[in-house]
């Protein structure tokens, strides 16, 4: 099977490319390199012995997409490409709607033109918005109380994919709702290395540990949680990548939706102490006010993915901290 990864030089895309290549799949990568580096291809080659074919194409470049698909003969598209800085999406909503939603419309139109009708979409737990419960299951309502345009784009794309699959019964759509990806490949050759200013907890912890950022601001310690700080479902990126392998091996006509998470919630302070334990050094932090839009606790019920895909996470927060620190040490 020949698989195109849009956004495949990115954090999750590159780890997924490795797991697919390891299992003998033919992988090609398309990326605009806005938030990733082309050198990732060399690291993929060092790890797998295979350097995937790469095409520098932007989702908004319809001509480039046409050229790619006219020659590609792809069986499946795994669609990672998209802007994902939550904070920036609030300041520049149209940039996010144009790039994420408009870009996906371009992709789907070109895929249909070349009869490529199998797509795995990189979605996000953000689509659950405000819920009465803290444990998310796939049949829960989505799209209500989403607090940022980034999350809205993920929800709109999910709805678009459902409508496309309704209109054309040949479409096979799998939507994967990520919780909080963390960690790095055990080789330390690839990891989370955003070009943009990170929003997420782990890349900020990484920058605090290297001294690029003086101290971590903990956004609130007055939540109704184990220690007052926010709790999330942090999933190791290699487990997440393996979830994509399971997904492409179970595709069928219609729409399948899965949570990819550990099923456990960890607090910010617990993440800090896990990092300190693994690194052997203190991580400077201060408690500040809550971040607008943050929820107290959100984590996955990953049962459906286990039952239907035979997939569940194997790696722990400690594994993620170890692999992140190994990546940081190798990078410096
Ligand atoms: C995690 C916890 C913060 C930074 C985001 C987006 C989206 C999605 C998942 C892919 C929260 C706390 C964070 C900091 C902190 N990814 N925090 N200080 O908000 O769960 O969701 O990631 O779709 O990117 O929806 O992740 O990493 O921003 O925050 O205290 O400097 O860490 O309050 O409790 P979040 P996050």
PDB file of C-alpha atoms and ligand atoms in Angstrom, residues 84 86 123-126 148 150 154 178-181 199-204 216-220 223 229-232 234 268 291 294-296 298, ligand 1:
ATOM      1  CA  UNK A  84      -2.088  24.079  15.390  1.00  0.00           C
ATOM      2  CA  UNK A  86      -4.232  27.490  19.747  1.00  0.00           C
ATOM      3  CA  UNK A 123      -8.227  15.360  14.734  1.00  0.00           C
ATOM      4  CA  UNK A 124      -8.134  16.453  18.343  1.00  0.00           C
ATOM      5  CA  UNK A 125      -9.865  16.003  21.676  1.00  0.00           C
ATOM      6  CA  UNK A 126     -10.464  19.744  21.430  1.00  0.00           C
ATOM      7  CA  UNK A 148     -10.640  28.540  19.913  1.00  0.00           C
ATOM      8  CA  UNK A 150      -8.002  25.899  15.947  1.00  0.00           C
ATOM      9  CA  UNK A 154     -10.805  20.392  13.518  1.00  0.00           C
ATOM     10  CA  UNK A 178      -5.562  12.867  19.705  1.00  0.00           C
ATOM     11  CA  UNK A 179      -5.325  13.806  23.344  1.00  0.00           C
ATOM     12  CA  UNK A 180      -1.987  15.293  24.399  1.00  0.00           C
ATOM     13  CA  UNK A 181       0.974  13.909  22.423  1.00  0.00           C
ATOM     14  CA  UNK A 199       1.650  26.617  23.296  1.00  0.00           C
ATOM     15  CA  UNK A 200       1.766  23.148  24.684  1.00  0.00           C
ATOM     16  CA  UNK A 201       3.108  22.125  28.078  1.00  0.00           C
ATOM     17  CA  UNK A 202       5.861  19.723  26.997  1.00  0.00           C
ATOM     18  CA  UNK A 203       7.642  21.905  24.412  1.00  0.00           C
ATOM     19  CA  UNK A 204       7.599  24.698  26.999  1.00  0.00           C
ATOM     20  CA  UNK A 216       7.387  27.572  33.491  1.00  0.00           C
ATOM     21  CA  UNK A 217       4.138  29.393  34.260  1.00  0.00           C
ATOM     22  CA  UNK A 218       1.660  26.925  35.707  1.00  0.00           C
ATOM     23  CA  UNK A 219      -1.749  28.117  34.608  1.00  0.00           C
ATOM     24  CA  UNK A 220      -3.742  27.902  37.807  1.00  0.00           C
ATOM     25  CA  UNK A 223      -8.916  23.548  39.820  1.00  0.00           C
ATOM     26  CA  UNK A 229      -3.458  22.029  38.492  1.00  0.00           C
ATOM     27  CA  UNK A 230      -4.946  21.013  35.132  1.00  0.00           C
ATOM     28  CA  UNK A 231      -5.061  17.329  34.252  1.00  0.00           C
ATOM     29  CA  UNK A 232      -4.676  15.917  30.720  1.00  0.00           C
ATOM     30  CA  UNK A 234      -0.612  12.616  27.797  1.00  0.00           C
ATOM     31  CA  UNK A 268       0.851  19.734  35.480  1.00  0.00           C
ATOM     32  CA  UNK A 291      -5.413  30.311  31.010  1.00  0.00           C
ATOM     33  CA  UNK A 294      -8.639  25.733  29.770  1.00  0.00           C
ATOM     34  CA  UNK A 295     -10.603  22.824  31.177  1.00  0.00           C
ATOM     35  CA  UNK A 296      -9.768  21.314  34.586  1.00  0.00           C
ATOM     36  CA  UNK A 298      -9.952  15.937  30.116  1.00  0.00           C
TER      37      UNK A 298
HETATM   38  C1  LIG B   1      -1.827  21.127  28.991  1.00  0.00           C
HETATM   39  C2  LIG B   1      -1.939  21.541  30.448  1.00  0.00           C
HETATM   40  C3  LIG B   1      -2.472  23.839  30.754  1.00  0.00           C
HETATM   41  C4  LIG B   1       1.333  25.360  29.133  1.00  0.00           C
HETATM   42  C5  LIG B   1      -3.878  21.616  23.539  1.00  0.00           C
HETATM   43  C6  LIG B   1      -4.654  22.057  22.324  1.00  0.00           C
HETATM   44  C7  LIG B   1      -4.196  21.326  21.154  1.00  0.00           C
HETATM   45  C8  LIG B   1      -4.265  19.835  21.341  1.00  0.00           C
HETATM   46  C9  LIG B   1      -3.940  19.397  22.755  1.00  0.00           C
HETATM   47  C10 LIG B   1      -3.667  18.779  19.297  1.00  0.00           C
HETATM   48  C11 LIG B   1      -3.108  22.470  30.716  1.00  0.00           C
HETATM   49  C12 LIG B   1      -1.080  23.528  31.314  1.00  0.00           C
HETATM   50  C13 LIG B   1       0.318  24.513  29.543  1.00  0.00           C
HETATM   51  C14 LIG B   1       2.007  26.159  30.098  1.00  0.00           C
HETATM   52  C15 LIG B   1       0.625  25.217  31.812  1.00  0.00           C
HETATM   53  N1  LIG B   1      -3.285  19.243  20.473  1.00  0.00           N
HETATM   54  N2  LIG B   1      -0.022  24.453  30.853  1.00  0.00           N
HETATM   55  N3  LIG B   1       1.626  26.055  31.400  1.00  0.00           N
HETATM   56  O1  LIG B   1      -4.556  22.834  26.512  1.00  0.00           O
HETATM   57  O2  LIG B   1      -4.749  20.314  26.846  1.00  0.00           O
HETATM   58  O3  LIG B   1      -4.718  21.268  24.585  1.00  0.00           O
HETATM   59  O4  LIG B   1      -3.141  20.426  23.274  1.00  0.00           O
HETATM   60  O5  LIG B   1      -4.704  18.898  18.792  1.00  0.00           O
HETATM   61  O6  LIG B   1      -2.884  21.749  20.908  1.00  0.00           O
HETATM   62  O7  LIG B   1      -6.017  21.833  22.465  1.00  0.00           O
HETATM   63  O8  LIG B   1      -2.626  21.282  26.022  1.00  0.00           O
HETATM   64  O9  LIG B   1      -0.234  21.486  26.446  1.00  0.00           O
HETATM   65  O10 LIG B   1      -1.584  23.617  26.084  1.00  0.00           O
HETATM   66  O11 LIG B   1      -1.869  22.319  28.214  1.00  0.00           O
HETATM   67  O12 LIG B   1       0.307  25.163  33.007  1.00  0.00           O
HETATM   68  O13 LIG B   1       2.944  26.965  29.786  1.00  0.00           O
HETATM   69  O14 LIG B   1      -0.751  22.256  30.804  1.00  0.00           O
HETATM   70  O15 LIG B   1      -3.171  24.745  31.610  1.00  0.00           O
HETATM   71  O16 LIG B   1      -3.645  22.166  31.990  1.00  0.00           O
HETATM   72  P1  LIG B   1      -4.219  21.456  26.070  1.00  0.00           P
HETATM   73  P2  LIG B   1      -1.507  22.228  26.644  1.00  0.00           P
END
